[in-house]
């Protein structure tokens, strides 16, 4: 950092010049006055895979580094901005190198922070430099800042959100167009809304990375991605979206973290959400987050979870925090005092269920299904029986009262063994929000 009078010049190295990196350079070139506390930002190095690739921003006059690690170690930068992506490989090596060299790090990389946040926080704190990651969760929506800073004095009970825009887009399209998952995914890939390899998104892993980070901040631990329970949307059937709609629900991929004993349970799973709930109304590629706390009651955030502009704005906000002298632990306490965020033992997850059973259209089936549920200890809240459709058999749909999830699983296994049941029953959980 160089100082001229009151104006400090902060030299920035940007590794990764894709959607977010180019967005950031565009933002910084449009806002040459972008400054805080009398400071000034100058990009003094960039790195990506290909130097010759055509990009939406002109990088011809910026010092080029083939290797992001060399950029991270360069004596010509004060802040290293990592926008390469991936939990390991060059992103991790470069962030470690920057922290080792005593540089502040700003990253949008949720996989890196969710999977290696504890060790990177320890390294940053040992060197006395900030490690900031606002853009890693919900893109342009300042969820990290709200949970990490604004709600630091709150006793947060739960977080539930739509944290993956691709899944939300696919589920919304299935509902509105009446097309099956595979068809909507193929169309989303054609339009560039979904990656060629969509596993991180539709498998629930991207949302799990994000909720892992928020859970660590909300519940005072370190990120523990390995403890997250993850189910994606690949098994969501169009028929269930329609039937859930008839019952007054929408199917959403919900990433949630809730207090469980002295720790917290983190999971990602398709849930039925009441249509009237604000989370159910976040459609298309939007992200949304519902925070419940003992003093604040409820807070709802919604906005763009991705895209060059919103994400670059979040990265720029972190750079501004570094310039203003950010001096907090990376998570809620010094890394050495944190243990991995996980539920304490013996806290049974409970909830309501939606069960769909395809049965032969014959007398006594409904009674047999009800009997199995009763014997398993599950009480039915509502029944919906539809006339036969195109599929073989007749769907019987039930919602249940609140019960331990293990009891619900056991009840579904019993129903599956009935002779009149034509295919494995579908169980979806109903969000308790
Ligand atoms: N896209 C979003 O809206 C969004 C939102 C929130 C967070 N994020 C996060 O932001 C990060 C970047 O995402 P993105 O969408 O901008 O990714 P992207 O468009 O795929 O860009 C990745 C960049 O990294 C560079 N790169 C890849 N491997 C490299 C290597 N070995 N050495 C040097 N550079 C390398 C690529 O170089 P080339 O250009 O030469 O190939 C490219 O410029 C990720 O962690 C992502 O999860 C993205």
Tab-separated table of C-alpha atoms and ligand atoms in Angstrom:
chain	number	residue	atom	x	y	z
A	1	UNK	CA	0.000	0.000	0.000
A	2	UNK	CA	1.366	3.458	-0.850
A	3	UNK	CA	0.334	6.681	0.889
A	4	UNK	CA	0.097	10.179	-0.559
A	5	UNK	CA	-1.294	12.698	1.901
A	6	UNK	CA	-4.629	11.308	3.088
A	7	UNK	CA	-4.972	9.091	0.022
A	8	UNK	CA	-3.886	5.545	0.316
A	9	UNK	CA	-3.651	3.469	-2.813
A	10	UNK	CA	-4.710	-0.131	-2.379
A	11	UNK	CA	-3.154	-2.411	-4.961
A	12	UNK	CA	-5.375	-5.269	-5.992
A	13	UNK	CA	-4.536	-8.568	-7.654
A	14	UNK	CA	-7.476	-10.339	-9.317
A	15	UNK	CA	-7.190	-14.065	-10.057
A	16	UNK	CA	-10.009	-15.361	-12.259
A	17	UNK	CA	-11.434	-13.189	-15.022
A	18	UNK	CA	-14.639	-15.082	-15.780
A	19	UNK	CA	-18.166	-13.893	-14.968
A	20	UNK	CA	-17.290	-12.383	-11.579
A	21	UNK	CA	-13.682	-11.340	-12.261
A	22	UNK	CA	-14.605	-9.496	-15.466
A	23	UNK	CA	-17.598	-8.008	-13.658
A	24	UNK	CA	-15.287	-6.696	-10.941
A	25	UNK	CA	-12.800	-5.175	-13.405
A	26	UNK	CA	-15.731	-3.573	-15.267
A	27	UNK	CA	-17.048	-2.146	-11.994
A	28	UNK	CA	-13.632	-0.773	-11.011
A	29	UNK	CA	-13.071	0.820	-14.444
A	30	UNK	CA	-16.522	2.454	-14.430
A	31	UNK	CA	-15.929	3.736	-10.924
A	32	UNK	CA	-12.360	5.085	-10.916
A	33	UNK	CA	-13.444	7.166	-7.925
A	34	UNK	CA	-14.443	4.001	-6.094
A	35	UNK	CA	-12.850	4.784	-2.821
A	36	UNK	CA	-13.353	4.637	0.888
A	37	UNK	CA	-11.857	6.618	3.691
A	38	UNK	CA	-9.950	8.644	1.136
A	39	UNK	CA	-8.468	5.482	-0.366
A	40	UNK	CA	-8.010	4.550	-4.003
A	41	UNK	CA	-8.080	1.151	-5.687
A	42	UNK	CA	-5.680	0.189	-8.462
A	43	UNK	CA	-5.529	-3.212	-10.131
A	44	UNK	CA	-1.858	-4.147	-10.226
A	45	UNK	CA	-2.090	-7.723	-11.464
A	46	UNK	CA	-4.468	-10.222	-13.047
A	47	UNK	CA	-4.391	-13.951	-13.672
A	48	UNK	CA	-6.561	-16.445	-15.546
A	49	UNK	CA	-6.033	-19.619	-17.553
A	50	UNK	CA	-5.816	-18.029	-20.985
A	51	UNK	CA	-4.163	-14.679	-21.625
A	52	UNK	CA	-5.496	-14.438	-25.178
A	53	UNK	CA	-9.158	-15.243	-24.494
A	54	UNK	CA	-11.506	-12.450	-25.518
A	55	UNK	CA	-13.086	-10.833	-22.450
A	56	UNK	CA	-15.720	-8.171	-21.872
A	57	UNK	CA	-13.048	-5.949	-20.273
A	58	UNK	CA	-9.715	-4.706	-21.622
A	59	UNK	CA	-6.851	-6.287	-19.688
A	60	UNK	CA	-4.098	-5.406	-22.168
A	61	UNK	CA	-2.519	-2.806	-19.870
A	62	UNK	CA	-2.754	-4.827	-16.669
A	63	UNK	CA	0.266	-6.833	-15.454
A	64	UNK	CA	-0.405	-10.485	-16.320
A	65	UNK	CA	0.482	-13.529	-14.184
A	66	UNK	CA	0.244	-17.038	-15.639
A	67	UNK	CA	0.187	-18.459	-12.142
A	68	UNK	CA	-2.340	-17.182	-9.566
A	69	UNK	CA	0.040	-18.241	-6.762
A	70	UNK	CA	2.730	-15.908	-8.136
A	71	UNK	CA	0.134	-13.107	-8.262
A	72	UNK	CA	-0.870	-13.847	-4.658
A	73	UNK	CA	2.778	-13.569	-3.589
A	74	UNK	CA	3.577	-10.485	-5.654
A	75	UNK	CA	5.041	-7.591	-3.634
A	76	UNK	CA	2.961	-5.310	-5.888
A	77	UNK	CA	-0.408	-6.215	-4.365
A	78	UNK	CA	-2.039	-5.481	-0.995
A	79	UNK	CA	-5.345	-7.314	-1.497
A	80	UNK	CA	-5.679	-10.654	-3.310
A	81	UNK	CA	-9.088	-11.265	-4.881
A	82	UNK	CA	-9.728	-14.934	-5.673
A	83	UNK	CA	-12.408	-15.483	-8.360
A	84	UNK	CA	-11.159	-18.751	-9.862
A	85	UNK	CA	-13.467	-21.146	-8.001
A	86	UNK	CA	-13.187	-24.737	-6.779
A	87	UNK	CA	-12.591	-26.073	-3.287
A	88	UNK	CA	-8.994	-27.096	-3.993
A	89	UNK	CA	-6.435	-26.658	-6.761
A	90	UNK	CA	-5.210	-23.196	-7.808
A	91	UNK	CA	-7.833	-21.275	-5.808
A	92	UNK	CA	-6.814	-22.835	-2.502
A	93	UNK	CA	-3.085	-22.702	-3.268
A	94	UNK	CA	-3.292	-19.016	-4.185
A	95	UNK	CA	-5.411	-18.027	-1.168
A	96	UNK	CA	-2.995	-19.842	1.145
A	97	UNK	CA	-0.032	-18.156	-0.543
A	98	UNK	CA	-1.627	-14.711	-0.186
A	99	UNK	CA	-2.433	-15.231	3.500
A	100	UNK	CA	1.042	-16.644	4.160
A	101	UNK	CA	2.453	-13.492	2.554
A	102	UNK	CA	0.320	-11.322	4.864
A	103	UNK	CA	-2.137	-10.055	2.211
A	104	UNK	CA	-5.817	-9.463	2.785
A	105	UNK	CA	-7.952	-11.940	0.805
A	106	UNK	CA	-11.394	-11.423	-0.712
A	107	UNK	CA	-13.083	-14.405	-2.357
A	108	UNK	CA	-16.450	-15.394	-3.835
A	109	UNK	CA	-15.593	-19.075	-3.488
A	110	UNK	CA	-18.176	-20.895	-1.349
A	111	UNK	CA	-16.683	-24.333	-1.958
A	112	UNK	CA	-13.307	-23.166	-0.621
A	113	UNK	CA	-14.742	-21.500	2.493
A	114	UNK	CA	-17.240	-24.285	3.261
A	115	UNK	CA	-14.630	-27.024	2.928
A	116	UNK	CA	-11.460	-25.308	4.181
A	117	UNK	CA	-12.776	-22.278	6.083
A	118	UNK	CA	-11.456	-23.365	9.482
A	119	UNK	CA	-7.834	-23.808	8.375
A	120	UNK	CA	-7.863	-20.671	6.211
A	121	UNK	CA	-9.335	-18.630	9.078
A	122	UNK	CA	-6.574	-19.876	11.384
A	123	UNK	CA	-3.959	-18.901	8.800
A	124	UNK	CA	-5.493	-15.439	8.215
A	125	UNK	CA	-5.734	-14.761	11.944
A	126	UNK	CA	-2.181	-15.944	12.562
A	127	UNK	CA	-1.001	-13.379	9.985
A	128	UNK	CA	-3.398	-10.668	11.239
A	129	UNK	CA	-5.084	-10.168	7.838
A	130	UNK	CA	-8.761	-10.242	6.833
A	131	UNK	CA	-10.335	-13.074	4.825
A	132	UNK	CA	-13.714	-11.931	3.495
A	133	UNK	CA	-16.299	-13.818	1.419
A	134	UNK	CA	-19.546	-11.820	1.125
A	135	UNK	CA	-20.048	-12.836	-2.524
A	136	UNK	CA	-19.807	-16.536	-1.688
A	137	UNK	CA	-23.400	-16.665	-0.387
A	138	UNK	CA	-26.420	-15.223	-2.234
A	139	UNK	CA	-24.294	-13.161	-4.670
A	140	UNK	CA	-25.572	-9.608	-4.439
A	141	UNK	CA	-27.647	-10.073	-1.274
A	142	UNK	CA	-25.554	-9.149	1.785
A	143	UNK	CA	-26.457	-12.275	3.743
A	144	UNK	CA	-22.988	-12.844	5.184
A	145	UNK	CA	-22.754	-9.309	6.514
A	146	UNK	CA	-26.213	-9.503	8.051
A	147	UNK	CA	-25.600	-12.802	9.821
A	148	UNK	CA	-21.952	-12.123	10.688
A	149	UNK	CA	-22.221	-8.494	11.776
A	150	UNK	CA	-25.741	-7.089	12.068
A	151	UNK	CA	-27.087	-10.120	13.970
A	152	UNK	CA	-24.015	-10.853	16.056
A	153	UNK	CA	-25.926	-10.061	19.242
A	154	UNK	CA	-28.924	-12.173	18.284
A	155	UNK	CA	-29.757	-15.710	19.289
A	156	UNK	CA	-30.478	-17.122	15.826
A	157	UNK	CA	-32.714	-20.198	15.913
A	158	UNK	CA	-32.877	-21.092	12.261
A	159	UNK	CA	-31.989	-20.092	8.746
A	160	UNK	CA	-33.928	-21.409	5.755
A	161	UNK	CA	-33.375	-20.345	2.234
A	162	UNK	CA	-33.327	-20.806	-1.481
A	163	UNK	CA	-29.606	-20.518	-2.105
A	164	UNK	CA	-29.260	-22.009	-5.584
A	165	UNK	CA	-30.800	-20.058	-8.440
A	166	UNK	CA	-30.416	-22.865	-10.977
A	167	UNK	CA	-32.513	-25.289	-8.906
A	168	UNK	CA	-35.088	-22.613	-8.198
A	169	UNK	CA	-35.302	-21.818	-11.908
A	170	UNK	CA	-35.768	-25.517	-12.773
A	171	UNK	CA	-38.461	-26.117	-10.121
A	172	UNK	CA	-40.288	-22.920	-11.118
A	173	UNK	CA	-40.187	-23.917	-14.804
A	174	UNK	CA	-41.428	-27.440	-14.038
A	175	UNK	CA	-44.397	-25.935	-12.196
A	176	UNK	CA	-45.276	-23.275	-14.757
A	177	UNK	CA	-44.578	-25.200	-17.994
A	178	UNK	CA	-45.628	-28.659	-16.795
A	179	UNK	CA	-42.376	-30.149	-18.182
A	180	UNK	CA	-40.381	-32.928	-16.550
A	181	UNK	CA	-37.070	-32.309	-14.712
A	182	UNK	CA	-34.837	-33.672	-17.524
A	183	UNK	CA	-36.502	-31.502	-20.195
A	184	UNK	CA	-36.288	-28.321	-18.113
A	185	UNK	CA	-32.645	-29.021	-17.233
A	186	UNK	CA	-31.753	-29.534	-20.923
A	187	UNK	CA	-33.438	-26.223	-21.802
A	188	UNK	CA	-31.672	-24.435	-18.910
A	189	UNK	CA	-28.331	-25.773	-20.190
A	190	UNK	CA	-29.149	-24.594	-23.720
A	191	UNK	CA	-29.932	-21.105	-22.393
A	192	UNK	CA	-26.778	-21.027	-20.249
A	193	UNK	CA	-28.671	-21.003	-16.918
A	194	UNK	CA	-27.235	-24.394	-15.950
A	195	UNK	CA	-23.668	-25.724	-16.269
A	196	UNK	CA	-22.801	-28.498	-18.736
A	197	UNK	CA	-22.094	-30.590	-15.619
A	198	UNK	CA	-25.007	-29.579	-13.386
A	199	UNK	CA	-24.121	-31.870	-10.460
A	200	UNK	CA	-22.985	-29.110	-8.073
A	201	UNK	CA	-26.297	-27.312	-8.544
A	202	UNK	CA	-28.978	-30.005	-8.984
A	203	UNK	CA	-27.234	-32.351	-6.543
A	204	UNK	CA	-27.668	-29.739	-3.804
A	205	UNK	CA	-23.900	-29.319	-3.175
A	206	UNK	CA	-23.696	-25.626	-4.084
A	207	UNK	CA	-26.578	-24.763	-1.738
A	208	UNK	CA	-24.926	-26.949	0.930
A	209	UNK	CA	-21.678	-24.993	0.648
A	210	UNK	CA	-23.562	-21.747	1.186
A	211	UNK	CA	-25.705	-22.863	4.116
A	212	UNK	CA	-22.609	-24.440	5.717
A	213	UNK	CA	-20.982	-20.990	5.730
A	214	UNK	CA	-24.080	-19.216	7.079
A	215	UNK	CA	-24.546	-21.886	9.767
A	216	UNK	CA	-20.985	-21.402	11.006
A	217	UNK	CA	-21.587	-17.655	11.284
A	218	UNK	CA	-25.032	-17.976	12.868
A	219	UNK	CA	-24.264	-20.729	15.361
A	220	UNK	CA	-20.716	-19.843	16.352
A	221	UNK	CA	-18.766	-22.750	14.893
A	222	UNK	CA	-16.454	-23.349	11.990
A	223	UNK	CA	-17.831	-24.522	8.619
A	224	UNK	CA	-18.443	-28.263	8.585
A	225	UNK	CA	-19.461	-29.270	5.082
A	226	UNK	CA	-18.935	-32.961	5.860
A	227	UNK	CA	-21.814	-32.861	8.381
A	228	UNK	CA	-24.351	-31.391	5.942
A	229	UNK	CA	-27.196	-33.713	4.869
A	230	UNK	CA	-27.592	-33.163	1.145
A	231	UNK	CA	-30.413	-34.137	-1.207
A	232	UNK	CA	-30.787	-32.457	-4.578
A	233	UNK	CA	-33.736	-32.065	-6.938
A	234	UNK	CA	-32.997	-34.821	-9.464
A	235	UNK	CA	-35.684	-37.069	-7.951
A	236	UNK	CA	-38.425	-34.415	-7.866
A	237	UNK	CA	-41.340	-35.664	-9.940
A	238	UNK	CA	-43.627	-33.354	-11.878
A	239	UNK	CA	-46.644	-35.214	-10.455
A	240	UNK	CA	-45.578	-34.252	-6.914
A	241	UNK	CA	-45.196	-30.608	-7.900
A	242	UNK	CA	-48.780	-30.714	-9.259
A	243	UNK	CA	-50.243	-32.566	-6.274
A	244	UNK	CA	-48.394	-30.350	-3.795
A	245	UNK	CA	-49.907	-27.392	-5.659
A	246	UNK	CA	-53.399	-28.862	-5.183
A	247	UNK	CA	-52.674	-29.043	-1.449
A	248	UNK	CA	-51.526	-25.391	-1.315
A	249	UNK	CA	-47.747	-25.926	-1.461
A	250	UNK	CA	-44.814	-25.294	-3.792
A	251	UNK	CA	-41.785	-27.572	-3.978
A	252	UNK	CA	-38.560	-25.659	-3.255
A	253	UNK	CA	-34.976	-26.764	-2.648
A	254	UNK	CA	-34.477	-25.457	0.878
A	255	UNK	CA	-31.087	-25.110	2.512
A	256	UNK	CA	-31.575	-24.926	6.252
A	257	UNK	CA	-29.624	-24.686	9.460
A	258	UNK	CA	-31.317	-24.972	12.821
A	259	UNK	CA	-30.226	-25.232	16.377
A	260	UNK	CA	-29.990	-28.911	17.402
A	261	UNK	CA	-29.037	-29.261	21.052
A	262	UNK	CA	-25.866	-27.319	21.641
A	263	UNK	CA	-24.976	-27.418	17.950
A	264	UNK	CA	-26.798	-27.037	14.653
A	265	UNK	CA	-28.179	-29.300	11.933
A	266	UNK	CA	-27.445	-28.303	8.353
A	267	UNK	CA	-29.248	-29.733	5.384
A	268	UNK	CA	-30.391	-29.250	1.856
A	269	UNK	CA	-33.502	-30.969	0.658
A	270	UNK	CA	-36.601	-30.424	-1.512
A	271	UNK	CA	-39.418	-29.297	0.789
A	272	UNK	CA	-43.069	-28.429	0.382
A	273	UNK	CA	-43.495	-24.774	1.350
A	274	UNK	CA	-46.896	-23.122	1.868
A	275	UNK	CA	-47.692	-21.009	-1.196
A	276	UNK	CA	-48.367	-18.019	1.028
A	277	UNK	CA	-44.888	-18.114	2.617
A	278	UNK	CA	-42.489	-15.487	1.195
A	279	UNK	CA	-39.930	-18.199	0.407
A	280	UNK	CA	-42.460	-19.981	-1.810
A	281	UNK	CA	-42.936	-16.776	-3.749
A	282	UNK	CA	-39.247	-16.410	-4.701
A	283	UNK	CA	-39.413	-17.668	-8.274
A	284	UNK	CA	-37.021	-18.170	-11.154
A	285	UNK	CA	-33.333	-17.650	-10.390
A	286	UNK	CA	-33.986	-15.565	-7.256
A	287	UNK	CA	-32.398	-16.404	-3.909
A	288	UNK	CA	-34.187	-15.938	-0.594
A	289	UNK	CA	-33.321	-16.339	3.076
A	290	UNK	CA	-35.562	-16.480	6.097
A	291	UNK	CA	-33.869	-15.867	9.463
A	292	UNK	CA	-35.603	-16.569	12.776
A	293	UNK	CA	-34.182	-15.303	16.040
A	294	UNK	CA	-35.381	-15.079	19.606
A	295	UNK	CA	-35.311	-11.275	19.739
A	296	UNK	CA	-35.673	-10.161	16.140
A	297	UNK	CA	-38.476	-12.543	15.283
A	298	UNK	CA	-38.243	-13.006	11.529
A	299	UNK	CA	-36.173	-11.368	8.809
A	300	UNK	CA	-36.630	-12.104	5.128
A	301	UNK	CA	-34.038	-11.355	2.424
A	302	UNK	CA	-34.537	-11.833	-1.295
A	303	UNK	CA	-32.536	-10.889	-4.367
A	304	UNK	CA	-30.100	-11.874	-7.107
A	305	UNK	CA	-27.958	-14.780	-5.959
A	306	UNK	CA	-25.637	-14.668	-8.962
A	307	UNK	CA	-24.607	-12.702	-12.030
A	308	UNK	CA	-21.626	-10.494	-12.841
A	309	UNK	CA	-23.053	-7.211	-11.536
A	310	UNK	CA	-24.513	-8.273	-8.170
A	311	UNK	CA	-21.597	-10.575	-7.338
A	312	UNK	CA	-18.953	-8.001	-8.303
A	313	UNK	CA	-20.735	-5.451	-6.093
A	314	UNK	CA	-20.439	-7.852	-3.148
A	315	UNK	CA	-16.710	-8.380	-3.866
A	316	UNK	CA	-16.246	-4.604	-4.063
A	317	UNK	CA	-17.964	-4.218	-0.683
A	318	UNK	CA	-15.460	-6.629	0.856
A	319	UNK	CA	-12.574	-4.699	-0.707
A	320	UNK	CA	-14.054	-1.554	0.863
A	321	UNK	CA	-14.154	-3.307	4.242
A	322	UNK	CA	-10.471	-4.178	3.946
A	323	UNK	CA	-9.713	-0.546	3.082
A	324	UNK	CA	-11.709	0.582	6.108
A	325	UNK	CA	-9.604	-1.665	8.325
A	326	UNK	CA	-11.762	-4.804	8.777
A	327	UNK	CA	-10.704	-6.284	12.109
A	328	UNK	CA	-13.010	-9.135	13.050
A	329	UNK	CA	-12.276	-12.808	13.404
A	330	UNK	CA	-13.092	-14.586	10.129
A	331	UNK	CA	-16.058	-16.368	11.764
A	332	UNK	CA	-17.687	-15.384	15.066
A	333	UNK	CA	-14.699	-16.098	17.290
A	334	UNK	CA	-10.996	-16.688	16.757
A	335	UNK	CA	-10.510	-19.864	14.717
A	336	UNK	CA	-8.624	-21.650	17.516
A	337	UNK	CA	-11.698	-21.318	19.785
A	338	UNK	CA	-14.186	-22.792	17.292
A	339	UNK	CA	-15.371	-26.340	16.877
A	340	UNK	CA	-17.009	-27.670	13.706
A	341	UNK	CA	-20.705	-26.825	13.482
A	342	UNK	CA	-22.767	-30.034	13.950
A	343	UNK	CA	-25.854	-31.243	15.823
A	344	UNK	CA	-25.154	-32.500	19.310
A	345	UNK	CA	-26.056	-36.173	19.614
A	346	UNK	CA	-29.536	-37.639	20.109
A	347	UNK	CA	-31.519	-34.709	18.779
A	348	UNK	CA	-34.154	-36.333	16.578
A	349	UNK	CA	-35.248	-34.366	13.527
A	350	UNK	CA	-39.023	-33.953	13.441
A	351	UNK	CA	-41.398	-32.661	10.839
A	352	UNK	CA	-44.499	-33.157	8.756
A	353	UNK	CA	-44.503	-35.335	5.672
A	354	UNK	CA	-46.133	-35.523	2.255
A	355	UNK	CA	-46.476	-39.116	1.096
A	356	UNK	CA	-47.643	-40.173	-2.371
A	357	UNK	CA	-48.478	-43.799	-3.000
A	358	UNK	CA	-49.397	-45.216	-6.413
A	359	UNK	CA	-51.863	-48.042	-5.811
A	360	UNK	CA	-54.043	-50.455	-7.750
A	361	UNK	CA	-57.561	-49.063	-7.979
A	362	UNK	CA	-59.291	-51.674	-5.790
A	363	UNK	CA	-61.387	-51.654	-2.601
A	364	UNK	CA	-59.676	-51.627	0.800
A	365	UNK	CA	-56.378	-50.060	-0.328
A	366	UNK	CA	-56.925	-46.766	1.422
A	367	UNK	CA	-57.772	-48.570	4.662
A	368	UNK	CA	-54.634	-50.733	4.373
A	369	UNK	CA	-52.400	-47.693	3.845
A	370	UNK	CA	-54.003	-45.844	6.797
A	371	UNK	CA	-53.553	-48.892	9.001
A	372	UNK	CA	-49.837	-49.134	8.219
A	373	UNK	CA	-49.373	-45.459	9.055
A	374	UNK	CA	-51.315	-45.789	12.310
A	375	UNK	CA	-49.300	-48.853	13.353
A	376	UNK	CA	-46.064	-46.994	12.622
A	377	UNK	CA	-47.245	-44.121	14.821
A	378	UNK	CA	-47.914	-41.571	12.090
A	379	UNK	CA	-51.141	-39.592	12.201
A	380	UNK	CA	-52.642	-38.303	8.986
A	381	UNK	CA	-53.519	-34.651	8.644
A	382	UNK	CA	-55.122	-34.718	5.180
A	383	UNK	CA	-55.881	-37.118	2.343
A	384	UNK	CA	-56.119	-36.369	-1.340
A	385	UNK	CA	-57.232	-39.054	-3.762
A	386	UNK	CA	-57.067	-38.288	-7.453
A	387	UNK	CA	-58.786	-40.078	-10.313
A	388	UNK	CA	-56.500	-42.329	-12.377
A	389	UNK	CA	-54.271	-40.307	-14.755
A	390	UNK	CA	-51.830	-41.311	-17.471
A	391	UNK	CA	-49.617	-43.198	-15.034
A	392	UNK	CA	-50.429	-46.759	-13.975
A	393	UNK	CA	-52.531	-46.888	-10.816
A	394	UNK	CA	-54.158	-44.204	-8.705
A	395	UNK	CA	-52.231	-41.738	-6.556
A	396	UNK	CA	-53.127	-41.484	-2.871
A	397	UNK	CA	-51.604	-38.441	-1.263
A	398	UNK	CA	-51.388	-37.808	2.459
A	399	UNK	CA	-49.917	-35.137	4.636
A	400	UNK	CA	-49.010	-36.074	8.187
A	401	UNK	CA	-48.854	-34.369	11.547
A	402	UNK	CA	-45.428	-33.680	13.045
A	403	UNK	CA	-43.496	-36.833	13.866
A	404	UNK	CA	-39.864	-37.961	14.130
A	405	UNK	CA	-38.429	-38.276	10.625
A	406	UNK	CA	-37.178	-41.788	11.420
A	407	UNK	CA	-40.788	-42.813	12.199
A	408	UNK	CA	-41.933	-41.314	8.899
A	409	UNK	CA	-39.237	-43.265	7.024
A	410	UNK	CA	-40.263	-46.486	8.759
A	411	UNK	CA	-43.940	-45.881	7.917
A	412	UNK	CA	-43.128	-45.345	4.244
A	413	UNK	CA	-41.104	-48.575	4.211
A	414	UNK	CA	-44.146	-50.453	5.605
A	415	UNK	CA	-46.481	-48.986	2.982
A	416	UNK	CA	-44.039	-49.962	0.238
A	417	UNK	CA	-44.520	-53.632	1.167
A	418	UNK	CA	-48.316	-53.638	0.632
A	419	UNK	CA	-49.300	-55.822	-2.351
A	420	UNK	CA	-51.511	-53.101	-3.905
A	421	UNK	CA	-48.668	-50.555	-3.957
A	422	UNK	CA	-47.242	-50.327	-7.476
A	423	UNK	CA	-44.003	-48.328	-6.986
A	424	UNK	CA	-41.907	-47.048	-4.068
A	425	UNK	CA	-43.908	-44.332	-2.279
A	426	UNK	CA	-42.609	-40.764	-2.565
A	427	UNK	CA	-41.871	-38.914	0.663
A	428	UNK	CA	-41.256	-35.181	0.728
A	429	UNK	CA	-40.943	-33.152	3.900
A	430	UNK	CA	-43.118	-30.133	4.627
A	431	UNK	CA	-41.180	-27.073	5.735
A	432	UNK	CA	-41.914	-26.017	9.305
A	433	UNK	CA	-41.498	-22.337	8.481
B	1	LIG	N1	-20.988	-16.569	-11.503
B	1	LIG	C1	-21.655	-16.088	-10.460
B	1	LIG	O1	-22.701	-15.442	-10.607
B	1	LIG	C2	-21.126	-16.320	-9.069
B	1	LIG	C3	-21.895	-15.871	-7.974
B	1	LIG	C4	-21.383	-16.027	-6.680
B	1	LIG	C5	-20.156	-16.628	-6.506
B	1	LIG	N2	-19.447	-17.078	-7.584
B	1	LIG	C6	-18.147	-17.692	-7.350
B	1	LIG	O2	-17.152	-16.867	-7.934
B	1	LIG	C7	-16.068	-17.659	-8.391
B	1	LIG	C8	-15.842	-17.406	-9.878
B	1	LIG	O3	-17.031	-17.757	-10.567
B	1	LIG	P1	-17.253	-17.377	-12.103
B	1	LIG	O4	-18.667	-17.661	-12.400
B	1	LIG	O5	-16.712	-16.045	-12.396
B	1	LIG	O6	-16.345	-18.491	-12.805
B	1	LIG	P2	-15.888	-18.561	-14.330
B	1	LIG	O7	-16.698	-17.660	-15.175
B	1	LIG	O8	-15.816	-20.012	-14.679
B	1	LIG	O9	-14.403	-17.973	-14.272
B	1	LIG	C9	-13.352	-18.671	-13.669
B	1	LIG	C10	-12.061	-17.935	-13.986
B	1	LIG	O10	-10.994	-18.632	-13.363
B	1	LIG	C11	-9.940	-18.797	-14.303
B	1	LIG	N3	-9.191	-20.019	-14.009
B	1	LIG	C12	-9.637	-21.298	-14.016
B	1	LIG	N4	-8.623	-22.137	-13.719
B	1	LIG	C13	-7.536	-21.349	-13.518
B	1	LIG	C14	-6.191	-21.620	-13.198
B	1	LIG	N5	-5.761	-22.869	-13.049
B	1	LIG	N6	-5.335	-20.577	-13.081
B	1	LIG	C15	-5.755	-19.306	-13.257
B	1	LIG	N7	-7.031	-18.996	-13.561
B	1	LIG	C16	-7.896	-20.001	-13.696
B	1	LIG	C17	-10.616	-18.883	-15.650
B	1	LIG	O11	-9.686	-18.538	-16.674
B	1	LIG	P3	-10.108	-18.419	-18.229
B	1	LIG	O12	-11.092	-17.285	-18.302
B	1	LIG	O13	-8.846	-18.095	-18.923
B	1	LIG	O14	-10.691	-19.749	-18.570
B	1	LIG	C18	-11.737	-17.860	-15.483
B	1	LIG	O15	-11.287	-16.572	-15.811
B	1	LIG	C19	-16.443	-19.112	-8.051
B	1	LIG	O16	-15.907	-19.450	-6.802
B	1	LIG	C20	-17.960	-19.052	-7.971
B	1	LIG	O17	-18.486	-20.061	-7.150
B	1	LIG	C21	-19.903	-16.941	-8.854
